[in-house]
Amino acid sequence: MHPGRQLGVLGLVFVVLYLCVFFAAGAEGSWKQRLEPKLGLDLIGGTQATYIASQQGAPPRPEDMELAREIIQSRVDALGVSEAEVVIQGNNTIVVSLAGKADEQLKGLEQAANMRFRLVTGVTGDVSSVALNPPSPAPSASASGSAAPSPSAGASSAPAPKAEDAKPSATPSTGGQGGGAAAPSPSATPSATPSPAASAAAPAPVSADIEEQRAAIKKKVGADAWAAAEKLTAPVDLSADPKAGLPFKAFAELSGTEVAALSPQMQFNVPTISCEQLNARPNGSIDGVDSEVVACQDGVYKVMLDKAEVVGDDIDEASPQLDTQQNQWVVSLDFKSEGQKKWTALTKKAYEAGPSDPCYVAVTSMYADADHCAVAVVLDKEIISAPQIQGVLTGQSQITGDFNGASAKKLADQLNFGAIPVTFDAGPAQTVSATVGDQQLQAGLLAAAIGLGLVAVYAFFYYRLLGLVIFLSLGLSALLTFGALVFLGRSIGFTLTLAGIVGFIVSLGVAADSFVIYFERLKDEIHEGRSPRSAVPRAWQRAKRTIISANAITIMCAVVLYIVSIGQVQGLAFALGLSTMLDLLVVFLFRHPIMSLLASTPAFMSPRVSGLGRALRRGQTEESGSSRVKEA
Amino acid sequence: MARPGFATRLYQGEANLNIVGRRKMWFTIAAALVAIAIGSFAINRFHLGIEFAGGSEFSVPAQVDGKTFEQSEIQQAVETAVHGVDPEAQVNAAQQVGDGTDANYKIRTSELSATEMAEAKTALAEDLGIEVTAISDQQVSSAWGGAVIDKAMLGLVIFLVLVSAYLVVRFEWRMAVAALTSLLFDLIFTAGVYSLVQFELTPYTVIGFLTILGYSLYDVVVVFDKVQENTRGITASNTRTYAEATNLAVNQTLMRSLNTGLVALLPVGGVLFIGAGLLGAGTLKDLGLVLFVGMGVGVISSILFAAPVLSWLKDRDPKIKAHNARVLARRAQQSNDVARGERSRSAGATEGDEVSVLAGTSTPRPGARTTQKRGGANRPGTKRR
């Protein structure tokens, strides 16, 4: 390729990079602001969030805290190449610090990410508002069940039109319990609630602590209301008697923590307990694998869920995927072999459930034309989705839900990194100042200047004019690196730390190194008596091979470390790879063409101008010297 | 003709130092250094920094009792107080957390015992003229848990496997083994220095350590590249043993190695000078130190260790063994001819070194040159194209 063309390509790279710096990836503000790289926590400080672990009174075990720390670290690292700091403070607090303003990124980091797959065994509408303010008698149903008042009446009286239950199920007031009451099975009541046996067994394994809380709640709501609530075996049917909710009025005043202390049956059956209250329960309150729980679906249904047959630990790998047919994001799951068995068993149970199964009855009040049971995918307190199981699933499965690309990735990451064994409460995010401070930053930059100066002096001393080529290409490398830093800082969150600065200083030396390889080669060639014109391409051919193999190793090192490692090591690997690539770019597109151009100028060979001249001169004197020897 | 000075010969790649021939000496030195390093790992272990070992954290309000403190003030006071109870303790830079009236300064130090902590707090409160209760303290965990190191080590292993494969393909397995041996030597030596001198091990040390990986191999690859060039088709002629050809390559790349070593070490030296000389402890010193030691030993070992290991391995290759025997036999036969030219060897030179000159080099020494001008009968098969 013609030297001019190579320089042209380099110019193009340069222009494109700086156009990106100034105009792409959310560049805004003044010219100066657009030129600011994203600096790391150690250089400019950032945002700090505190998460306090709560594990029912007792302080969490140290090994749980360490595991939690590592999981949170992985989650932070998954946000991008920004070197975050995650430490445990005292015995129950985790402090996360991120560079810059990062309130958004710090949100939800502490989420436990306990994934549970539970059979849906009961569904009822969140009727709390109706229960508290019962509409005046007759037309009331139509007022609340605005969409379809007639099916609601049908549901509560006639058992037949099940298929048309779709509408009522969507409107809270008439919802699921209409369907439940209308179930054709003889056991009308247990169809909605799991089973009487379960509700009888539930109170048994309750801790003394919970017992105490329940006693307090009993006092708060009144003994009558409590007794009435305890007697419920199915959700109170407000469509039959709109005023039936009134005795439970006091339950609406309970806090989330108090609601969590109630038995699942009570949470489900008492009509005045709202989804809002259920969602306000403390983190981790429905994580119990071996207990039934109540959760909210879309803020509309209260859903009774069976024991968790499959949990997050059974998942081998989760990955976000774009379902191109539906054009929506899903999270695709691969189960571990043991987990796959459990998952297959669960889906089989859901798929093969007959119309008399409680889960079947439940699902029909959620989905109009349901003919198989639903399995709820529960993450912490939230039902992500509760799909009907359309077959016995023996392979990869997908979670659908209201995902976008980012949230699908987040969930997949959470599943992959595992669940945090303790539950956290997030404290406020605060700003923190730099850890290293100005002094070290300035010293680092000073060191860079000194280093560059020394290299330049050495190069000029040793290679004379060629030193100028070295100096220019180092300057060019520095500009390209800086541009890449600014652009990558904005686009993928690459942050520059003091360690990074030192890394780039080192790469200056390594970049200069590839020049030395080339020039020494050139010297050899000229020494052998070649003219500069023929020596330059020959030396280039040979040096190219060496430079490429040597740089290939550095790039390999960077790529492996980037993929495998986490935290700051990953940042280092990125910087290393970046600077090596840029070095190669400059070597191929700047130095080689410049040398080709220089080789054709007569001044190039003058000993005073290029360090190569000495090799040339020595070669000549040797020539004469040796011929003398020969003569002798 | 006067023999050119050593510097000039070095510049011309003709220093003719006998490096490979003295490989026993290098191996002995290397083995001794490795033994010392490993011994030190066992006895001294490493001096872990706060980031690895965890430590204590002081929290001092920025505003208390109507007083407002500057960050530097607090920093100074904490350093004095902590060093009062434990002169060895490390004190990190203060950090301001929060703004305005809620602002706190947090300063991490290496782990202090409960009594030390209490003493330090009392001293600090006295120094600042505030209530002891205003100062809180906490234990902090390592920010660099086992996972970071484990993953970094996993990365290291994967890298070594890949790079071995690459070197086997690009060169040959013996070169791969020699290069990796040299790399391992660099890493053990650097770690040994850290363990022996009890420099503090911080995340920056580990980062610097990983940077050496690529650099160390970079040097070795450049030397081996030349060795490969010089020894290509070596068995076709009877002029040089493999060890001699390797030594020649080392000599030819010596200037380059020294140059690049110097060029790469200059900026690192700048960092070290600024970091350790002007600022004292801190990130710059940590990084500068590990890089300086690692890159320095990398340059040296690529010359004095990697090439000798390679020639040692090669001499065990039957083909090369036969070739070496042939060369020596031929040389014995021609020993009479050895009278001509070039007798000004330094006293310590071995036969191998001498013969390498006789046999001709691609950048031959004065006097020998006429016999192997391009196209000359004696031209070694290595000089292609």
GROMACS .gro file of C-alpha atoms in nm, chain B residues 5-146:
model
  142
  637GLY     CA    1   3.538  -0.011   2.216
  638PHE     CA    2   3.290  -0.226   2.402
  639ALA     CA    3   3.011   0.028   2.367
  640THR     CA    4   3.052   0.041   1.994
  641ARG     CA    5   3.060  -0.334   1.967
  642LEU     CA    6   2.748  -0.348   2.176
  643TYR     CA    7   2.590  -0.096   1.946
  644GLN     CA    8   2.681  -0.305   1.646
  645GLY     CA    9   2.547  -0.620   1.807
  646GLU     CA   10   2.896  -0.765   1.818
  647ALA     CA   11   2.972  -0.766   2.184
  648ASN     CA   12   3.018  -1.140   2.162
  649LEU     CA   13   2.947  -1.197   2.522
  650ASN     CA   14   2.943  -1.562   2.600
  651ILE     CA   15   2.605  -1.592   2.760
  652VAL     CA   16   2.467  -1.925   2.652
  653GLY     CA   17   2.799  -2.099   2.710
  654ARG     CA   18   2.783  -2.010   3.075
  655ARG     CA   19   2.438  -2.148   3.118
  656LYS     CA   20   2.533  -2.361   3.415
  657MET     CA   21   2.619  -2.046   3.601
  658TRP     CA   22   2.289  -1.878   3.513
  659PHE     CA   23   2.093  -2.186   3.609
  660THR     CA   24   2.270  -2.201   3.942
  661ILE     CA   25   2.200  -1.835   4.010
  662ALA     CA   26   1.837  -1.871   3.902
  663ALA     CA   27   1.788  -2.182   4.114
  664ALA     CA   28   1.937  -2.008   4.414
  665LEU     CA   29   1.711  -1.704   4.367
  666VAL     CA   30   1.402  -1.922   4.326
  667ALA     CA   31   1.497  -2.121   4.636
  668ILE     CA   32   1.536  -1.801   4.835
  669ALA     CA   33   1.205  -1.669   4.704
  670ILE     CA   34   1.018  -1.988   4.787
  671GLY     CA   35   1.182  -2.005   5.126
  672SER     CA   36   1.067  -1.653   5.186
  673PHE     CA   37   0.708  -1.738   5.085
  674ALA     CA   38   0.710  -2.012   5.344
  675ILE     CA   39   0.868  -1.812   5.625
  676ASN     CA   40   0.782  -1.449   5.566
  677ARG     CA   41   0.466  -1.486   5.364
  678PHE     CA   42   0.335  -1.155   5.239
  679HIS     CA   43   0.261  -0.830   5.406
  680LEU     CA   44  -0.101  -0.778   5.310
  681GLY     CA   45  -0.245  -0.431   5.270
  682ILE     CA   46  -0.578  -0.310   5.405
  683GLU     CA   47  -0.749  -0.393   5.078
  684PHE     CA   48  -0.666  -0.759   5.130
  685ALA     CA   49  -0.652  -0.802   5.501
  686GLY     CA   50  -0.924  -0.561   5.601
  687GLY     CA   51  -0.868  -0.308   5.876
  688SER     CA   52  -1.024  -0.043   6.093
  689GLU     CA   53  -1.201   0.271   5.992
  690PHE     CA   54  -1.229   0.596   6.180
  691SER     CA   55  -1.522   0.819   6.116
  692VAL     CA   56  -1.489   1.181   6.226
  693PRO     CA   57  -1.760   1.439   6.168
  694ALA     CA   58  -1.655   1.734   5.955
  695GLN     CA   59  -1.849   1.971   6.176
  696VAL     CA   60  -1.883   1.923   6.547
  697ASP     CA   61  -1.936   2.163   6.837
  698GLY     CA   62  -1.923   2.452   6.596
  699LYS     CA   63  -1.582   2.347   6.467
  700THR     CA   64  -1.519   2.264   6.107
  701PHE     CA   65  -1.230   2.046   6.008
  702GLU     CA   66  -1.039   2.031   5.685
  703GLN     CA   67  -0.965   1.695   5.530
  704SER     CA   68  -0.590   1.743   5.559
  705GLU     CA   69  -0.626   1.836   5.925
  706ILE     CA   70  -0.812   1.516   6.002
  707GLN     CA   71  -0.571   1.312   5.795
  708GLN     CA   72  -0.277   1.448   5.986
  709ALA     CA   73  -0.443   1.402   6.323
  710VAL     CA   74  -0.541   1.042   6.254
  711GLU     CA   75  -0.196   0.957   6.129
  712THR     CA   76  -0.039   1.099   6.442
  713ALA     CA   77  -0.287   0.924   6.669
  714VAL     CA   78  -0.261   0.586   6.497
  715HIS     CA   79   0.114   0.593   6.470
  716GLY     CA   80   0.121   0.680   6.836
  717VAL     CA   81  -0.021   0.338   6.921
  718ASP     CA   82   0.121   0.140   6.632
  719PRO     CA   83   0.411   0.296   6.444
  720GLU     CA   84   0.389   0.028   6.176
  721ALA     CA   85   0.024   0.089   6.096
  722GLN     CA   86  -0.080   0.188   5.749
  723VAL     CA   87  -0.311   0.488   5.720
  724ASN     CA   88  -0.498   0.539   5.395
  725ALA     CA   89  -0.609   0.872   5.255
  726ALA     CA   90  -0.916   1.029   5.416
  727GLN     CA   91  -1.244   1.033   5.230
  728GLN     CA   92  -1.529   1.273   5.278
  729VAL     CA   93  -1.869   1.106   5.288
  730GLY     CA   94  -2.182   1.314   5.251
  731ASP     CA   95  -2.216   1.689   5.221
  732GLY     CA   96  -2.276   1.986   5.442
  733THR     CA   97  -2.352   1.930   5.806
  734ASP     CA   98  -2.383   1.553   5.767
  735ALA     CA   99  -2.037   1.519   5.622
  736ASN     CA  100  -1.798   1.271   5.776
  737TYR     CA  101  -1.437   1.197   5.716
  738LYS     CA  102  -1.355   0.831   5.695
  739ILE     CA  103  -1.003   0.705   5.725
  740ARG     CA  104  -0.898   0.345   5.694
  741THR     CA  105  -0.602   0.207   5.878
  742SER     CA  106  -0.459  -0.137   5.914
  743GLU     CA  107  -0.631  -0.345   6.175
  744LEU     CA  108  -0.605  -0.214   6.529
  745SER     CA  109  -0.692  -0.409   6.840
  746ALA     CA  110  -0.972  -0.285   7.062
  747THR     CA  111  -0.733  -0.128   7.312
  748GLU     CA  112  -0.520   0.030   7.042
  749MET     CA  113  -0.832   0.166   6.884
  750ALA     CA  114  -0.950   0.313   7.214
  751GLU     CA  115  -0.612   0.475   7.275
  752ALA     CA  116  -0.595   0.614   6.926
  753LYS     CA  117  -0.945   0.754   6.956
  754THR     CA  118  -0.867   0.924   7.284
  755ALA     CA  119  -0.551   1.076   7.140
  756LEU     CA  120  -0.735   1.184   6.830
  757ALA     CA  121  -1.019   1.344   7.023
  758GLU     CA  122  -0.772   1.529   7.239
  759ASP     CA  123  -0.579   1.647   6.939
  760LEU     CA  124  -0.888   1.775   6.764
  761GLY     CA  125  -1.047   1.907   7.080
  762ILE     CA  126  -1.371   1.713   7.040
  763GLU     CA  127  -1.560   1.450   7.239
  764VAL     CA  128  -1.441   1.093   7.201
  765THR     CA  129  -1.799   0.989   7.139
  766ALA     CA  130  -1.810   1.200   6.824
  767ILE     CA  131  -1.555   0.968   6.668
  768SER     CA  132  -1.679   0.631   6.566
  769ASP     CA  133  -1.481   0.332   6.455
  770GLN     CA  134  -1.558   0.019   6.266
  771GLN     CA  135  -1.391  -0.287   6.127
  772VAL     CA  136  -1.389  -0.303   5.750
  773SER     CA  137  -1.350  -0.612   5.540
  774SER     CA  138  -1.113  -0.659   5.255
  775ALA     CA  139  -1.233  -0.487   4.940
  776TRP     CA  140  -1.045  -0.745   4.743
  777GLY     CA  141  -1.200  -1.068   4.854
  778GLY     CA  142  -1.074  -1.409   4.765
   0.00000   0.00000   0.00000
